[in-house]
Each structure stands twice: as C-alpha cells, then as structure tokens.
C-alpha cells in the first residue's frame, strides 16, 4: 500500500464517542487549511461519526484504512471559504421528556444509531437499531411521516443522524440528549 503523507497525527485509540470527534475538532483548529490529519481510533463507530462531522463542518473526509484493529481516518482541513459553522439539529428532547412521551405514546419511533454491540448490551424497548454508518442506505426503511426520536450514547451521533434524516426528507426528527449514557428509563438487552 502506498504511504499517505499527513501533516498531523492524532491518537484517539481506546476512546469512545464523542471523544474522537472532540479531539479532532480541537486538532483541526491548529491545522493549516489544506493540510491532512490522520486520526488513529479503535471505536468502530468513529468511521461514520468522523465522516458525518466532516461533512457537517465543511472539512473533507478522505477515507479510512483499517490495519490490525486500528482505524486510520484521513481528513483534509478546508479553507475558511469552504468551512462552515458546524450544524446542530434544531429539534431536541431530553431523556426525561422522552421517558414521559413513551409512557403516553407507544407509537413513537425511537431510532438507536449506536453500533450493534452497544445496542445489544442495553437499549430502549422497541427501539429500531440502525447504526450511524448504515443509516443513509437504510433510511428508506423508516416512515417519513412518523415522529422519529434519534438516540445514541451521548447525543453526538444522534445529532448527525438527525441532520442526515432531515436532509433526506424526514420532517419530524428529534435528537435525544444526553442519550443512553444517562438513560434512566426502561431498558432491555443482554
């Protein structure tokens, strides 16, 4: 394989969402426009997360190479002209509000965009599992007329997923914050 020239390396191995994105944001501020950063990560969800973050902030996601269980992500910092303010999905709901809503409305669609292993070890009963990296190709399986409450571990992936769904014509999308890391409602799993 050809050696890829990078201007900076960032070690995010062993860190879970949202830390690879948090560290990448900070490193990108120090990087010059047009330079390439390599982010080393072991979190399988980081591929979809970093790609979605790069797209929402205007930076260029170049690709990911996996070697010996380490994901090497490559991003190019855009110039000031290309970079945009990072989008945030405008519609959110707290964990507590979702718990109350689910008690009243068993028709609500909860979309869990965490990786399948995260979902298996604990999820909201009846939640639909579509990992962030598979969402774009599988969003046709969701009802565009339904209210969809998107959840992940911390609210970061779900924010990016909510933006992506809205861009694909879903109008009733709500991001759940802070997500499963602080979930106190009913849950099931292994």
PDB file of C-alpha atoms in Angstrom:
ATOM      1  CA  UNK A   1       0.000   0.000   0.000  1.00  0.00           C
ATOM      2  CA  UNK A   2       1.166   3.500  -0.820  1.00  0.00           C
ATOM      3  CA  UNK A   3       2.316   5.615   2.129  1.00  0.00           C
ATOM      4  CA  UNK A   4      -0.024   8.542   2.806  1.00  0.00           C
ATOM      5  CA  UNK A   5       1.642  11.856   3.665  1.00  0.00           C
ATOM      6  CA  UNK A   6      -0.030  13.569   6.614  1.00  0.00           C
ATOM      7  CA  UNK A   7       0.673  16.853   8.340  1.00  0.00           C
ATOM      8  CA  UNK A   8      -0.525  15.736  11.763  1.00  0.00           C
ATOM      9  CA  UNK A   9      -1.392  12.519  13.586  1.00  0.00           C
ATOM     10  CA  UNK A  10      -3.944  12.304  16.378  1.00  0.00           C
ATOM     11  CA  UNK A  11      -4.103   9.283  18.673  1.00  0.00           C
ATOM     12  CA  UNK A  12      -7.708   8.610  19.730  1.00  0.00           C
ATOM     13  CA  UNK A  13      -7.241   4.876  20.310  1.00  0.00           C
ATOM     14  CA  UNK A  14      -9.245   3.496  23.219  1.00  0.00           C
ATOM     15  CA  UNK A  15     -11.639   6.456  23.237  1.00  0.00           C
ATOM     16  CA  UNK A  16     -15.395   6.093  22.719  1.00  0.00           C
ATOM     17  CA  UNK A  17     -17.866   8.517  21.156  1.00  0.00           C
ATOM     18  CA  UNK A  18     -17.824  11.511  21.308  1.00  0.00           C
ATOM     19  CA  UNK A  19     -14.117  11.796  22.240  1.00  0.00           C
ATOM     20  CA  UNK A  20     -12.605  11.046  18.783  1.00  0.00           C
ATOM     21  CA  UNK A  21     -14.713  13.918  17.366  1.00  0.00           C
ATOM     22  CA  UNK A  22     -13.937  16.232  20.305  1.00  0.00           C
ATOM     23  CA  UNK A  23     -10.193  15.651  19.919  1.00  0.00           C
ATOM     24  CA  UNK A  24     -10.414  16.011  16.124  1.00  0.00           C
ATOM     25  CA  UNK A  25     -12.256  19.356  16.412  1.00  0.00           C
ATOM     26  CA  UNK A  26      -9.533  20.679  18.697  1.00  0.00           C
ATOM     27  CA  UNK A  27      -6.723  19.428  16.436  1.00  0.00           C
ATOM     28  CA  UNK A  28      -8.403  20.883  13.329  1.00  0.00           C
ATOM     29  CA  UNK A  29      -8.298  24.363  14.863  1.00  0.00           C
ATOM     30  CA  UNK A  30      -4.481  24.137  14.986  1.00  0.00           C
ATOM     31  CA  UNK A  31      -4.117  22.645  11.483  1.00  0.00           C
ATOM     32  CA  UNK A  32      -3.472  24.848   8.452  1.00  0.00           C
ATOM     33  CA  UNK A  33      -6.005  24.934   5.614  1.00  0.00           C
ATOM     34  CA  UNK A  34      -5.398  22.191   3.065  1.00  0.00           C
ATOM     35  CA  UNK A  35      -3.388  20.049   5.493  1.00  0.00           C
ATOM     36  CA  UNK A  36      -4.178  16.413   6.175  1.00  0.00           C
ATOM     37  CA  UNK A  37      -4.753  14.884   9.600  1.00  0.00           C
ATOM     38  CA  UNK A  38      -4.630  11.167  10.386  1.00  0.00           C
ATOM     39  CA  UNK A  39      -6.794  10.124  13.320  1.00  0.00           C
ATOM     40  CA  UNK A  40      -6.000   6.735  14.886  1.00  0.00           C
ATOM     41  CA  UNK A  41      -9.056   5.201  16.555  1.00  0.00           C
ATOM     42  CA  UNK A  42     -10.311   1.851  17.788  1.00  0.00           C
ATOM     43  CA  UNK A  43     -14.002   2.821  18.180  1.00  0.00           C
ATOM     44  CA  UNK A  44     -15.790   1.173  15.223  1.00  0.00           C
ATOM     45  CA  UNK A  45     -18.404   3.943  15.233  1.00  0.00           C
ATOM     46  CA  UNK A  46     -15.723   6.582  14.643  1.00  0.00           C
ATOM     47  CA  UNK A  47     -15.793   5.973  10.880  1.00  0.00           C
ATOM     48  CA  UNK A  48     -19.398   7.089  10.483  1.00  0.00           C
ATOM     49  CA  UNK A  49     -19.017   9.748  13.191  1.00  0.00           C
ATOM     50  CA  UNK A  50     -15.949  11.440  11.692  1.00  0.00           C
ATOM     51  CA  UNK A  51     -17.347  11.250   8.167  1.00  0.00           C
ATOM     52  CA  UNK A  52     -20.631  12.866   9.245  1.00  0.00           C
ATOM     53  CA  UNK A  53     -18.827  15.508  11.338  1.00  0.00           C
ATOM     54  CA  UNK A  54     -16.505  16.397   8.464  1.00  0.00           C
ATOM     55  CA  UNK A  55     -19.463  16.765   6.118  1.00  0.00           C
ATOM     56  CA  UNK A  56     -21.413  18.915   8.576  1.00  0.00           C
ATOM     57  CA  UNK A  57     -18.443  21.219   9.254  1.00  0.00           C
ATOM     58  CA  UNK A  58     -17.205  21.550   5.660  1.00  0.00           C
ATOM     59  CA  UNK A  59     -13.960  19.615   6.048  1.00  0.00           C
ATOM     60  CA  UNK A  60     -13.146  16.849   3.589  1.00  0.00           C
ATOM     61  CA  UNK A  61     -13.390  13.232   4.726  1.00  0.00           C
ATOM     62  CA  UNK A  62     -10.829  11.386   2.581  1.00  0.00           C
ATOM     63  CA  UNK A  63     -11.293   7.838   3.830  1.00  0.00           C
ATOM     64  CA  UNK A  64     -10.446   5.230   6.419  1.00  0.00           C
ATOM     65  CA  UNK A  65      -7.975   2.351   6.353  1.00  0.00           C
ATOM     66  CA  UNK A  66      -8.123  -0.446   8.932  1.00  0.00           C
ATOM     67  CA  UNK A  67      -4.868  -2.091   9.984  1.00  0.00           C
ATOM     68  CA  UNK A  68      -4.588  -4.572  12.877  1.00  0.00           C
ATOM     69  CA  UNK A  69      -7.780  -3.349  14.549  1.00  0.00           C
ATOM     70  CA  UNK A  70      -6.837   0.331  14.314  1.00  0.00           C
ATOM     71  CA  UNK A  71      -8.865   2.641  12.105  1.00  0.00           C
ATOM     72  CA  UNK A  72      -6.784   5.295  10.368  1.00  0.00           C
ATOM     73  CA  UNK A  73      -9.081   8.159   9.357  1.00  0.00           C
ATOM     74  CA  UNK A  74      -7.900  10.820   6.937  1.00  0.00           C
ATOM     75  CA  UNK A  75      -9.402  14.311   6.836  1.00  0.00           C
ATOM     76  CA  UNK A  76      -8.367  17.445   4.974  1.00  0.00           C
ATOM     77  CA  UNK A  77      -8.896  20.806   6.649  1.00  0.00           C
ATOM     78  CA  UNK A  78     -10.885  23.069   4.394  1.00  0.00           C
ATOM     79  CA  UNK A  79     -10.039  26.695   3.826  1.00  0.00           C
ATOM     80  CA  UNK A  80     -12.039  29.425   5.562  1.00  0.00           C
ATOM     81  CA  UNK A  81     -14.092  29.777   2.384  1.00  0.00           C
ATOM     82  CA  UNK A  82     -15.026  26.071   2.430  1.00  0.00           C
ATOM     83  CA  UNK A  83     -15.544  25.679   6.189  1.00  0.00           C
ATOM     84  CA  UNK A  84     -18.977  26.302   7.620  1.00  0.00           C
ATOM     85  CA  UNK A  85     -20.236  26.614  11.160  1.00  0.00           C
ATOM     86  CA  UNK A  86     -20.926  23.166  12.478  1.00  0.00           C
ATOM     87  CA  UNK A  87     -24.617  22.442  12.172  1.00  0.00           C
ATOM     88  CA  UNK A  88     -26.684  21.316  15.117  1.00  0.00           C
ATOM     89  CA  UNK A  89     -30.081  19.724  14.658  1.00  0.00           C
ATOM     90  CA  UNK A  90     -32.597  22.313  15.916  1.00  0.00           C
ATOM     91  CA  UNK A  91     -35.090  19.897  17.494  1.00  0.00           C
ATOM     92  CA  UNK A  92     -34.064  18.145  20.714  1.00  0.00           C
ATOM     93  CA  UNK A  93     -35.749  16.370  23.599  1.00  0.00           C
ATOM     94  CA  UNK A  94     -34.297  15.414  26.982  1.00  0.00           C
ATOM     95  CA  UNK A  95     -34.121  11.834  28.219  1.00  0.00           C
ATOM     96  CA  UNK A  96     -36.768  12.667  30.830  1.00  0.00           C
ATOM     97  CA  UNK A  97     -39.131  14.133  28.222  1.00  0.00           C
ATOM     98  CA  UNK A  98     -38.715  11.029  26.047  1.00  0.00           C
ATOM     99  CA  UNK A  99     -39.467   8.739  29.008  1.00  0.00           C
ATOM    100  CA  UNK A 100     -42.748  10.607  29.608  1.00  0.00           C
ATOM    101  CA  UNK A 101     -43.603  10.588  25.911  1.00  0.00           C
ATOM    102  CA  UNK A 102     -43.007   6.829  25.651  1.00  0.00           C
ATOM    103  CA  UNK A 103     -45.285   6.210  28.650  1.00  0.00           C
ATOM    104  CA  UNK A 104     -48.110   8.041  26.821  1.00  0.00           C
ATOM    105  CA  UNK A 105     -47.389   7.115  23.193  1.00  0.00           C
ATOM    106  CA  UNK A 106     -46.358   3.589  22.280  1.00  0.00           C
ATOM    107  CA  UNK A 107     -46.400   4.580  18.577  1.00  0.00           C
ATOM    108  CA  UNK A 108     -43.319   6.800  18.910  1.00  0.00           C
ATOM    109  CA  UNK A 109     -40.373   5.630  16.809  1.00  0.00           C
ATOM    110  CA  UNK A 110     -37.087   5.528  18.710  1.00  0.00           C
ATOM    111  CA  UNK A 111     -34.130   5.154  16.349  1.00  0.00           C
ATOM    112  CA  UNK A 112     -30.928   3.963  18.036  1.00  0.00           C
ATOM    113  CA  UNK A 113     -27.885   4.811  15.858  1.00  0.00           C
ATOM    114  CA  UNK A 114     -25.250   3.224  18.108  1.00  0.00           C
ATOM    115  CA  UNK A 115     -23.237   0.235  16.932  1.00  0.00           C
ATOM    116  CA  UNK A 116     -24.997  -3.133  17.189  1.00  0.00           C
ATOM    117  CA  UNK A 117     -22.852  -4.238  20.156  1.00  0.00           C
ATOM    118  CA  UNK A 118     -23.792  -1.099  22.096  1.00  0.00           C
ATOM    119  CA  UNK A 119     -27.463  -1.735  21.293  1.00  0.00           C
ATOM    120  CA  UNK A 120     -27.250  -5.391  22.345  1.00  0.00           C
ATOM    121  CA  UNK A 121     -25.997  -4.525  25.830  1.00  0.00           C
ATOM    122  CA  UNK A 122     -28.811  -2.091  26.563  1.00  0.00           C
ATOM    123  CA  UNK A 123     -31.491  -0.278  24.595  1.00  0.00           C
ATOM    124  CA  UNK A 124     -34.941   1.238  24.891  1.00  0.00           C
ATOM    125  CA  UNK A 125     -37.610  -1.468  24.417  1.00  0.00           C
ATOM    126  CA  UNK A 126     -38.938  -1.360  20.851  1.00  0.00           C
ATOM    127  CA  UNK A 127     -36.140   0.908  19.577  1.00  0.00           C
ATOM    128  CA  UNK A 128     -35.133   0.420  15.944  1.00  0.00           C
ATOM    129  CA  UNK A 129     -31.397  -0.269  15.602  1.00  0.00           C
ATOM    130  CA  UNK A 130     -29.672   1.199  12.557  1.00  0.00           C
ATOM    131  CA  UNK A 131     -26.012   2.075  13.236  1.00  0.00           C
ATOM    132  CA  UNK A 132     -24.954   5.533  12.030  1.00  0.00           C
ATOM    133  CA  UNK A 133     -22.708   4.061   9.332  1.00  0.00           C
ATOM    134  CA  UNK A 134     -25.662   2.165   7.817  1.00  0.00           C
ATOM    135  CA  UNK A 135     -28.331   4.833   8.210  1.00  0.00           C
ATOM    136  CA  UNK A 136     -28.119   6.564   4.845  1.00  0.00           C
ATOM    137  CA  UNK A 137     -28.564   3.343   2.865  1.00  0.00           C
ATOM    138  CA  UNK A 138     -31.321   2.089   5.217  1.00  0.00           C
ATOM    139  CA  UNK A 139     -33.313   5.263   5.904  1.00  0.00           C
ATOM    140  CA  UNK A 140     -35.837   4.133   3.272  1.00  0.00           C
ATOM    141  CA  UNK A 141     -36.975   1.520   5.819  1.00  0.00           C
ATOM    142  CA  UNK A 142     -38.254   4.322   8.081  1.00  0.00           C
ATOM    143  CA  UNK A 143     -41.638   6.022   7.769  1.00  0.00           C
ATOM    144  CA  UNK A 144     -41.128   9.650   6.700  1.00  0.00           C
ATOM    145  CA  UNK A 145     -44.497  10.566   8.262  1.00  0.00           C
ATOM    146  CA  UNK A 146     -43.625   9.272  11.750  1.00  0.00           C
ATOM    147  CA  UNK A 147     -42.069  11.283  14.547  1.00  0.00           C
ATOM    148  CA  UNK A 148     -38.583   9.833  14.940  1.00  0.00           C
ATOM    149  CA  UNK A 149     -36.598  10.223  18.161  1.00  0.00           C
ATOM    150  CA  UNK A 150     -32.924   9.575  17.415  1.00  0.00           C
ATOM    151  CA  UNK A 151     -30.699   8.375  20.257  1.00  0.00           C
ATOM    152  CA  UNK A 152     -27.056   7.370  20.669  1.00  0.00           C
ATOM    153  CA  UNK A 153     -24.722   7.208  23.655  1.00  0.00           C
ATOM    154  CA  UNK A 154     -24.186  10.971  24.196  1.00  0.00           C
ATOM    155  CA  UNK A 155     -26.248  12.922  21.650  1.00  0.00           C
ATOM    156  CA  UNK A 156     -23.409  13.496  19.152  1.00  0.00           C
ATOM    157  CA  UNK A 157     -24.034  10.692  16.656  1.00  0.00           C
ATOM    158  CA  UNK A 158     -27.780  11.168  17.017  1.00  0.00           C
ATOM    159  CA  UNK A 159     -27.356  14.867  16.176  1.00  0.00           C
ATOM    160  CA  UNK A 160     -25.523  13.998  12.961  1.00  0.00           C
ATOM    161  CA  UNK A 161     -28.089  11.272  12.182  1.00  0.00           C
ATOM    162  CA  UNK A 162     -30.979  13.697  12.736  1.00  0.00           C
ATOM    163  CA  UNK A 163     -29.367  16.171  10.328  1.00  0.00           C
ATOM    164  CA  UNK A 164     -28.892  13.429   7.735  1.00  0.00           C
ATOM    165  CA  UNK A 165     -32.510  12.264   8.021  1.00  0.00           C
ATOM    166  CA  UNK A 166     -33.780  15.836   7.680  1.00  0.00           C
ATOM    167  CA  UNK A 167     -31.631  16.300   4.580  1.00  0.00           C
ATOM    168  CA  UNK A 168     -33.263  13.124   3.187  1.00  0.00           C
ATOM    169  CA  UNK A 169     -36.809  14.477   3.547  1.00  0.00           C
ATOM    170  CA  UNK A 170     -37.757  13.437   7.091  1.00  0.00           C
ATOM    171  CA  UNK A 171     -39.597  16.348   8.716  1.00  0.00           C
ATOM    172  CA  UNK A 172     -40.399  15.083  12.233  1.00  0.00           C
ATOM    173  CA  UNK A 173     -36.952  14.235  13.581  1.00  0.00           C
ATOM    174  CA  UNK A 174     -35.890  14.934  17.169  1.00  0.00           C
ATOM    175  CA  UNK A 175     -32.450  14.386  18.750  1.00  0.00           C
ATOM    176  CA  UNK A 176     -32.460  12.840  22.249  1.00  0.00           C
ATOM    177  CA  UNK A 177     -29.884  14.354  24.622  1.00  0.00           C
ATOM    178  CA  UNK A 178     -27.854  13.320  26.515  1.00  0.00           C
ATOM    179  CA  UNK A 179     -28.739   9.824  25.263  1.00  0.00           C
ATOM    180  CA  UNK A 180     -28.147   6.311  26.551  1.00  0.00           C
ATOM    181  CA  UNK A 181     -25.127   7.228  28.710  1.00  0.00           C
ATOM    182  CA  UNK A 182     -27.588   8.800  31.169  1.00  0.00           C
ATOM    183  CA  UNK A 183     -30.755   6.821  30.362  1.00  0.00           C
ATOM    184  CA  UNK A 184     -32.880   6.073  33.458  1.00  0.00           C
ATOM    185  CA  UNK A 185     -35.992   4.739  31.726  1.00  0.00           C
ATOM    186  CA  UNK A 186     -36.899   1.179  30.819  1.00  0.00           C
ATOM    187  CA  UNK A 187     -34.162  -0.731  29.035  1.00  0.00           C
ATOM    188  CA  UNK A 188     -33.524  -4.243  27.811  1.00  0.00           C
ATOM    189  CA  UNK A 189     -30.541  -6.133  26.484  1.00  0.00           C
ATOM    190  CA  UNK A 190     -28.013  -8.771  27.356  1.00  0.00           C
TER     191      UNK A 190
END
